[in-house]
XYZ file of C-alpha atoms in Angstrom:
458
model
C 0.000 0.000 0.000
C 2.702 2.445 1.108
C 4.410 1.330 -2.670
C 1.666 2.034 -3.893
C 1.057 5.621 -2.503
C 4.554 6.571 -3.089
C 4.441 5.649 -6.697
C 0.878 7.844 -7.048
C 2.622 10.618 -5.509
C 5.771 10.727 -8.144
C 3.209 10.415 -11.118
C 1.155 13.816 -9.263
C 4.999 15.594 -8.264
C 5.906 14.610 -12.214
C 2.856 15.701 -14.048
C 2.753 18.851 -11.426
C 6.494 19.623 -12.794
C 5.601 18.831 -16.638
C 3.050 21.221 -15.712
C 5.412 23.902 -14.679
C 7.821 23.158 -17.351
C 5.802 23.502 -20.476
C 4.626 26.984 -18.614
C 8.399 27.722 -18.459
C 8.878 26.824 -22.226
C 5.690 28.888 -23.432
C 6.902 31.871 -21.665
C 10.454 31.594 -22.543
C 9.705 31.615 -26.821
C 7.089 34.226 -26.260
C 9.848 36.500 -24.436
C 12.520 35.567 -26.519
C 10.574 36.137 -29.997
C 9.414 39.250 -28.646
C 12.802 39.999 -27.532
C 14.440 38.968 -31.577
C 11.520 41.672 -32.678
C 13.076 44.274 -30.614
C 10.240 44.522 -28.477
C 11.230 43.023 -25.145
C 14.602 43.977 -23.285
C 14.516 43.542 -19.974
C 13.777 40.950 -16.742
C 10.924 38.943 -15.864
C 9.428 36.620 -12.908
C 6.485 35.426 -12.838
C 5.298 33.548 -8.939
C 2.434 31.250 -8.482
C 1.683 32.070 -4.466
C 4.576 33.228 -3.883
C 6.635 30.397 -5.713
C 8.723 31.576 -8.450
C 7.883 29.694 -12.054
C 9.520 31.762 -14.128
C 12.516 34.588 -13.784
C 14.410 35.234 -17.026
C 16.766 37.823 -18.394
C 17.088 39.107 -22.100
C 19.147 41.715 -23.534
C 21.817 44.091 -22.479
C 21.977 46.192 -19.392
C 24.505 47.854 -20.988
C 24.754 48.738 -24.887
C 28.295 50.038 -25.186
C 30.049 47.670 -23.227
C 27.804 44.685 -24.193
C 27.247 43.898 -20.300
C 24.549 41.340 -20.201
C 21.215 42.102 -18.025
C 20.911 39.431 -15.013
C 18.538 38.481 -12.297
C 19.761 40.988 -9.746
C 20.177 43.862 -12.247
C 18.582 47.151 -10.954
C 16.314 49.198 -12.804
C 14.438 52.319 -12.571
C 10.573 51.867 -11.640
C 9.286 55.198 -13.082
C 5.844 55.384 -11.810
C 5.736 51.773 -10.140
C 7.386 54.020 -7.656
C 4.138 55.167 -6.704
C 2.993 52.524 -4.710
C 6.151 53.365 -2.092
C 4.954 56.982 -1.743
C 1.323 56.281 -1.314
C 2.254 53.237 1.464
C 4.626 55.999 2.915
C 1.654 58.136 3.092
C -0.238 55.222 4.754
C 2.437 54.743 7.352
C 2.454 57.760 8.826
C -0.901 58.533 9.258
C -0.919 54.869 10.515
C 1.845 56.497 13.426
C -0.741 59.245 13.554
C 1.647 61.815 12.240
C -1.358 62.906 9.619
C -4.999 62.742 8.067
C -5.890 61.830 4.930
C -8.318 64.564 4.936
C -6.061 67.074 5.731
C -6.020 70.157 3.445
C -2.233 70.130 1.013
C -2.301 73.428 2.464
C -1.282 72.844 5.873
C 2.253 70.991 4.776
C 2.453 73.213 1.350
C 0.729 77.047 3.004
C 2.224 78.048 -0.295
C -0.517 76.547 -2.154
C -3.440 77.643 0.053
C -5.131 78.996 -3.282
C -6.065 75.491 -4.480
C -8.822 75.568 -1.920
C -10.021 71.799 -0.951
C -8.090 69.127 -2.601
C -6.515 66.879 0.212
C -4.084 64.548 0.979
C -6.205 61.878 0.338
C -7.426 63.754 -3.580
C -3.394 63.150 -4.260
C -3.573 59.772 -3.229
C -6.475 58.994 -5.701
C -5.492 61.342 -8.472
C -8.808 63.354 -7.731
C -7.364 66.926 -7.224
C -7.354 68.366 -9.852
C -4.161 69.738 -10.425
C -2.378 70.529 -13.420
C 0.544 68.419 -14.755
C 3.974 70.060 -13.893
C 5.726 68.810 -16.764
C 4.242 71.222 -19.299
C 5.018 74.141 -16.629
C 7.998 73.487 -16.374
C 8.456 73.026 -20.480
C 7.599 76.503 -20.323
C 8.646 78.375 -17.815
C 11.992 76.962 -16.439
C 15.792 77.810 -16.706
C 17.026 73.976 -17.802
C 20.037 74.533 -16.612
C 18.877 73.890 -13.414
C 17.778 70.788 -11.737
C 13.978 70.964 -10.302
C 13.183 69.479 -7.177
C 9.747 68.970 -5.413
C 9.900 72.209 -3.840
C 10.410 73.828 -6.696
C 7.168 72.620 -8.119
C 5.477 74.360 -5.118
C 7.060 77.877 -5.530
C 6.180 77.622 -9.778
C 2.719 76.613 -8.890
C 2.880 79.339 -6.404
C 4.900 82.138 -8.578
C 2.353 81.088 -11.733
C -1.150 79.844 -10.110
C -1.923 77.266 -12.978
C -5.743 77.098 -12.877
C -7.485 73.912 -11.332
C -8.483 71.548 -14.110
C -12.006 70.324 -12.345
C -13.085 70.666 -8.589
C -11.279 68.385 -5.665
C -13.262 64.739 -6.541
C -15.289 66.015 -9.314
C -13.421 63.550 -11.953
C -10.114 60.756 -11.847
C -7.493 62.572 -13.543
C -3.850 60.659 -13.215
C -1.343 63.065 -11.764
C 2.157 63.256 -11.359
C 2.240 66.371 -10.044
C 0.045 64.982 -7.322
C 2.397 62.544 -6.251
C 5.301 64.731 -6.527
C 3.008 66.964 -3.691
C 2.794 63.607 -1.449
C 6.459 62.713 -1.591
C 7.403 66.634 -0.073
C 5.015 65.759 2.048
C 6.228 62.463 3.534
C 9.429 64.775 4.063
C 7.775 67.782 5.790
C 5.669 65.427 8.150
C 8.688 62.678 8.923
C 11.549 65.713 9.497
C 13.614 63.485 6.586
C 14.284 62.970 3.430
C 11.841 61.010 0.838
C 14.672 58.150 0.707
C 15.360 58.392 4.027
C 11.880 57.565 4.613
C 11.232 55.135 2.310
C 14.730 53.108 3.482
C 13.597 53.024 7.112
C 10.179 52.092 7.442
C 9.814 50.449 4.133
C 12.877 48.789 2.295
C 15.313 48.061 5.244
C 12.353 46.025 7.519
C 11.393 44.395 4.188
C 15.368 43.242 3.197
C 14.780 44.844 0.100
C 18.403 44.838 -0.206
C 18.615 46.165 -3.556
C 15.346 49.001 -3.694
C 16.455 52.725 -3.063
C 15.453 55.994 -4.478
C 18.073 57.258 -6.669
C 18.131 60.214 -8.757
C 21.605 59.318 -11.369
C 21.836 62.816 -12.578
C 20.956 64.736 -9.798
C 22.964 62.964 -6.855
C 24.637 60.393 -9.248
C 26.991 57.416 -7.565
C 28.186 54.511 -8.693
C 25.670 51.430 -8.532
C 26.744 48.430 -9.768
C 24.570 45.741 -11.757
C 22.361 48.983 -13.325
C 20.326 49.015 -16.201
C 21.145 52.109 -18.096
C 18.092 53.117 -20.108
C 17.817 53.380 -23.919
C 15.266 55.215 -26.024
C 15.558 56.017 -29.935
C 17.250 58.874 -31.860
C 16.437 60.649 -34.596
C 17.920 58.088 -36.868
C 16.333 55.290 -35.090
C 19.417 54.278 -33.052
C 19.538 53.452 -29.546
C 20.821 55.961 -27.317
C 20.837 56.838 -23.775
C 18.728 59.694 -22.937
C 21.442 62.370 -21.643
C 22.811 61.901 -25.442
C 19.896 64.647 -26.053
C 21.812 67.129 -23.370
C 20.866 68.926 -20.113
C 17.561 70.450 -21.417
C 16.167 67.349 -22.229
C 13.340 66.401 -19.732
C 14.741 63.810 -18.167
C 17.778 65.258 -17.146
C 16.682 68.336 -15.694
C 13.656 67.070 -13.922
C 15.964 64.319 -12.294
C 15.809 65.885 -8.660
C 12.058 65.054 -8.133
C 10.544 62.298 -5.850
C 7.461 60.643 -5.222
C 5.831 59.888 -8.851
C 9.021 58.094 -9.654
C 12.832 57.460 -8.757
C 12.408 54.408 -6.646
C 15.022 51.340 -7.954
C 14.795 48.051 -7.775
C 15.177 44.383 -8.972
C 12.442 41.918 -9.851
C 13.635 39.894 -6.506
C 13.395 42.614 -4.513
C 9.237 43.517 -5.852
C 8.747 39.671 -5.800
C 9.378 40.421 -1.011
C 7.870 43.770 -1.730
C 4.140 41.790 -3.177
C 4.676 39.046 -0.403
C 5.144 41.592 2.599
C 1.473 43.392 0.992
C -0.054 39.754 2.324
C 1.313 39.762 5.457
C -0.127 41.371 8.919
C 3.275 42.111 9.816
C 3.994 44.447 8.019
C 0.739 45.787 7.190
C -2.832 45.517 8.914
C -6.120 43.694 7.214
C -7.475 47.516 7.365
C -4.874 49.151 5.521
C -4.309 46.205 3.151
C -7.984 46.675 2.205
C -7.149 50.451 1.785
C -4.092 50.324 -0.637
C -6.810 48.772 -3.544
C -10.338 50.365 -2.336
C -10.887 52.644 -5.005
C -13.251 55.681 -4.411
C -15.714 57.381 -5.841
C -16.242 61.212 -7.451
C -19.051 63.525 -6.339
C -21.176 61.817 -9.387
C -20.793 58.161 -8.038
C -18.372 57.069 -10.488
C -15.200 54.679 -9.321
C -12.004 55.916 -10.058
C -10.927 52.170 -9.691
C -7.272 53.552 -7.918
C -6.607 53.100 -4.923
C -3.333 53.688 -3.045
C -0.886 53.617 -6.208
C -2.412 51.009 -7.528
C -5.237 50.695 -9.915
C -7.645 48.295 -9.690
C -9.738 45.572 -11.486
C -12.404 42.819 -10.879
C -11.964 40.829 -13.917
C -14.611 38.219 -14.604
C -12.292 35.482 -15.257
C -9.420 36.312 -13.001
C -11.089 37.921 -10.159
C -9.223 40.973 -8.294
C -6.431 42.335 -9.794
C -4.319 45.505 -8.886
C -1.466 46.566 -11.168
C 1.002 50.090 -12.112
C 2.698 50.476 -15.178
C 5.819 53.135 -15.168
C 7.216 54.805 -18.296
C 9.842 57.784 -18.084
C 12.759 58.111 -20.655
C 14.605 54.518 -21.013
C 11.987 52.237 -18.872
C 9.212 50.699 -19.290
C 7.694 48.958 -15.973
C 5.104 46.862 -15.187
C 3.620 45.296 -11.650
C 0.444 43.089 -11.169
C -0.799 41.353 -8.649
C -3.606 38.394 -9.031
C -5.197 38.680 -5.214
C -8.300 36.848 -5.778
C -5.682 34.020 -7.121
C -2.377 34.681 -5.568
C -0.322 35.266 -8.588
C 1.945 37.950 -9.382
C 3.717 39.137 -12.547
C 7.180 41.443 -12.566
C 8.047 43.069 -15.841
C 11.106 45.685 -16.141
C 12.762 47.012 -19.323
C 15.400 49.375 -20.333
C 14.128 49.977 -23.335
C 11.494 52.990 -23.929
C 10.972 52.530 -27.643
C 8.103 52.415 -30.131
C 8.362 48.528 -30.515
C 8.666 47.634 -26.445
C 6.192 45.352 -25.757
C 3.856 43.760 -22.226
C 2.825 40.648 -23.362
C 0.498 40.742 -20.348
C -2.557 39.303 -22.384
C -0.356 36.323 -22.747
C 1.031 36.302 -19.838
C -2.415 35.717 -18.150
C -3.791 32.995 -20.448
C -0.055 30.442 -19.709
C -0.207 31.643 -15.914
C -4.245 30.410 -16.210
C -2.864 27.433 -18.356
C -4.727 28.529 -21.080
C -4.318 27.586 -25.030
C -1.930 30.806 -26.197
C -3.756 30.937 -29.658
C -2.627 33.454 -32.339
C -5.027 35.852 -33.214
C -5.604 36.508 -37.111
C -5.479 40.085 -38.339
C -7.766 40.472 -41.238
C -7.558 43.244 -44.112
C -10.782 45.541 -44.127
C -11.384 48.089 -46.968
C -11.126 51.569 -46.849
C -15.308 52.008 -46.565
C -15.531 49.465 -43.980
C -13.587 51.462 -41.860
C -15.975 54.566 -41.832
C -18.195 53.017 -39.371
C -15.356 53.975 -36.194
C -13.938 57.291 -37.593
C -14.832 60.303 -34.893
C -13.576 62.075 -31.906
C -14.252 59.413 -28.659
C -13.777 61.017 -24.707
C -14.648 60.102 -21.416
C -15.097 62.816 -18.626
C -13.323 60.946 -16.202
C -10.126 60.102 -18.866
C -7.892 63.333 -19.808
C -7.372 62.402 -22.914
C -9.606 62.595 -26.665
C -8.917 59.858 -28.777
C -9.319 60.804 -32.845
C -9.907 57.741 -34.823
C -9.173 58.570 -38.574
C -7.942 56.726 -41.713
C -5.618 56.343 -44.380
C -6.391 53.997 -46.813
C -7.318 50.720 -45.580
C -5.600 51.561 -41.873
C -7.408 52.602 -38.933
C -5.551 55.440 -36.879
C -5.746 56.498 -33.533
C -4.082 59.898 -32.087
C -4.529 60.595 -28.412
C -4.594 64.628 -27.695
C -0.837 66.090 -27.850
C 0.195 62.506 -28.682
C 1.577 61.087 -32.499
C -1.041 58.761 -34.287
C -0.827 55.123 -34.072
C -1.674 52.593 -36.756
C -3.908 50.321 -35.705
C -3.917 46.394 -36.699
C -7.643 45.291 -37.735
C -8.668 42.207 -35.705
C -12.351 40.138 -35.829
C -15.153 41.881 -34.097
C -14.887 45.345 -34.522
C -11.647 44.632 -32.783
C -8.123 46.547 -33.752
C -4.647 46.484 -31.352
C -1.309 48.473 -31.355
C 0.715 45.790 -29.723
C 3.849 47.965 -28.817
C 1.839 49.258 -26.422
C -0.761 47.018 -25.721
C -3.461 48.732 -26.667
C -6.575 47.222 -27.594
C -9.671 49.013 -28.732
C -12.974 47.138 -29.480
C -15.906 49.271 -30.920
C -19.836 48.743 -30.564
C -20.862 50.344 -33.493
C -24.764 50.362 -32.432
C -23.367 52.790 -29.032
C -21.068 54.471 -30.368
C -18.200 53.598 -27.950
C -15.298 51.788 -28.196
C -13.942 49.794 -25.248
C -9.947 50.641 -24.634
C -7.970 48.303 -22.686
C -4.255 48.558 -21.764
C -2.277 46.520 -19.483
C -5.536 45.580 -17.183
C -6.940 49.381 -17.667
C -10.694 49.804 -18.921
C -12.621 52.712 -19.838
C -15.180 53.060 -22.646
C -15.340 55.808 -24.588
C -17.882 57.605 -26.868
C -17.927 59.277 -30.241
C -18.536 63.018 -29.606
């Protein structure tokens, strides 16, 4: 009998680890033809509970020296970084040190003219305040490094006018976060990093997860990932190549909506530590992903840098995607199921790719089918062409054709050519956007990386 057990259990421990290796071979030749494509440089892991099933390198960390990216290879998180401010935000009014309805006012008097929006309106990108980046585009000397309290005296020296009243819409804001991490400073007499080290990364053993700002206070950190973006002759380059006025230089000195580092280890402790009462209470666990609402009812569907979405098939998911000159980031976390994927890349270019569609379906063990693109005609394409928005999305979306290619141009961004797909479906996979269209409403349906909102034709 006990033979007979122990021979059942080898054929479950064998078919379990078949299991795990064909997973390992369908994400390995999906990575790696993505990465001969030039779409996909950068580390992966993929965990299953916890349990690693798949952590994978491809591509260079380095492109003049040829130095080869590896599993401990630290990149920059760009606005994956959020989730460290908000939870630094949650700590200390956990130690009682502040209110999430506490006017911005009282830590930033400076800005006492933006009447109502509150720590908590930051948190949830509900404030209504303008981006800084275009500010700044105008109105700076770019010789100069900005830091966060610079962003405060040029809101305060130019008074850029509130886009919508405190809650009345979801509007994502960097210059929101930027706000939270001075604020984290002003409240915890210390630096952002400071902050972030002690109650956050150093508890955790995030050995390799710091804030670092490699123009501003640069030092020498081995095992980086420089980051690469395109020239104008379609060659890759690293960013400073465009000089000190270039965006990312000379906005280098600000925390908060970016500038935290890290490996793909190091956010695999960082996702476990989110499960665990240790570290974090039931309560504020359930606050980091409870969205809230506006004054109209709507959800945002954010919660404390993270957004957030009950998926029919997968249940609960919350997820951040970071972009800034040379990375391309990507976090999400599968609570209903206990999964959790890890995507960084040092590339920022018009091919780089998030599989995460696919990602999902061999995590799910589900058949990774091709999709056909078909070839409409020119007329059959009239049926989507307009001007689609969203009150509670920034952006318009102009949908326009040339030829037999559908187009789609965000406001202020280039045009994209879309790839037509069956039912009134079309996707730009570089960026993983998908669009489907319901004719009869007028809407289309746009999904990227786990993000939903549905639009309508103006």
């Amino acid at each position: 009998m006990k033979r007979i057990l122990i021979i059942g259990l080898g054929m479950f421990f064998s078919a379990l680890s078949f299991g795990q290796t064909a997973q390992t071979n369908t994400l390995d030749s999906l990575f790696t033809a993505l990465y001969n494509k030039n779409a996909f440089n950068g580390n992966v892991l993929i965990a299953d509970k916890g349990n690693v099933i798949f952590k994978k390198s491809y591509g260079l960390a380095d492109e003049a020296s040829k130095r080869k990216l590896n599993e401990t290879t630290i990149f920059e998180l760009a606005s994956v970084s959020k989730q460290f401010t908000a939870m630094g935000i949650l700590l200390l009014e956990k130690q009682g040190k502040l209110s999430y309805d506490d006017k911005i006012s009282k830590y930033l008097p400076e800005l006492a003219f933006y009447e109502g929006i509150t720590i908590r309106n930051l948190v949830h990108h509900t404030g209504g305040l303008p981006d800084y980046m275009e500010l700044f585009d105008e109105k700076w000397d770019k010789t100069k490094f900005v830091v966060n309290q610079d962003i405060v005296n040029e809101f305060a020296k130019h008074k850029p006018a509130i886009r919508f009243k405190p809650n009345e819409k979801f509007e994502y804001s960097n210059t929101g976060y930027a706000f939270l991490g001075l604020i984290v400073e002003k409240v915890a007499k210390k630096s952002f990093e400071a902050y972030l080290q002690e109650n956050i990364f150093k508890p955790l053993k995030m050995n390799n997860t710091f804030v670092y700002r490699s123009r501003y206070k640069p030092m020498k950190v081995e095992n980086y990932a420089n980051g690469y973006v395109l020239d104008s002759l379609g060659n890759k380059v690293l960013p400073d190549s465009f000089g000190k006025k270039f965006y990312s230089y000379y906005l280098d000195g600000i925390v908060g909506d970016g500038m935290v580092n890290s490996t793909i280890s190091d956010l695999l402790v960082w996702d476990r530590a989110l499960y665990n009462e240790q570290f974090i209470s039931k309560k504020g666990r359930d606050l980091l992903y409870q969205s809230t609402k506006t004054t109209d009812g709507k959800e945002t569907n954010y919660g404390f840098g993270w957004f957030i979405t009950d998926d029919a098939k997968y249940g609960k998911i919350v997820s951040h995607s970071g972009g800034w000159a040379g990375y391309s980031t990507f976090i999400e976390r599968h609570l209903t199921n206990d999964k959790t994927i890890i995507v960084l890349q040092n590339n920022s270019l018009p091919t780089t790719r998030f599989p995460t569609k696919e990602i999902r379906m061999v995590v799910y063990n589900e058949p990774l089918l091709a999709e056909k693109k078909i070839q409409l005609q020119s007329e059959d394409l009239d049926n989507y062409l307009g001007v689609y928005g969203n009150e509670n999305f920034p952006l318009k979306i102009t949908i326009s054709k040339k030829d037999n290619t559908l187009y789609a141009q965000a406001t202020g961004q280039g045009e994209i050519p879309l790839d037509a797909y069956e039912n009134d479906t079309f996707k730009f996979d570089p960026a993983d956007i998908t669009m489907v269209f319901n004719v009869k409403e007028n809407t289309f349906e746009l999904n990227q990386r786990g993000m939903k909102i549905v639009l309508k034709r103006e």
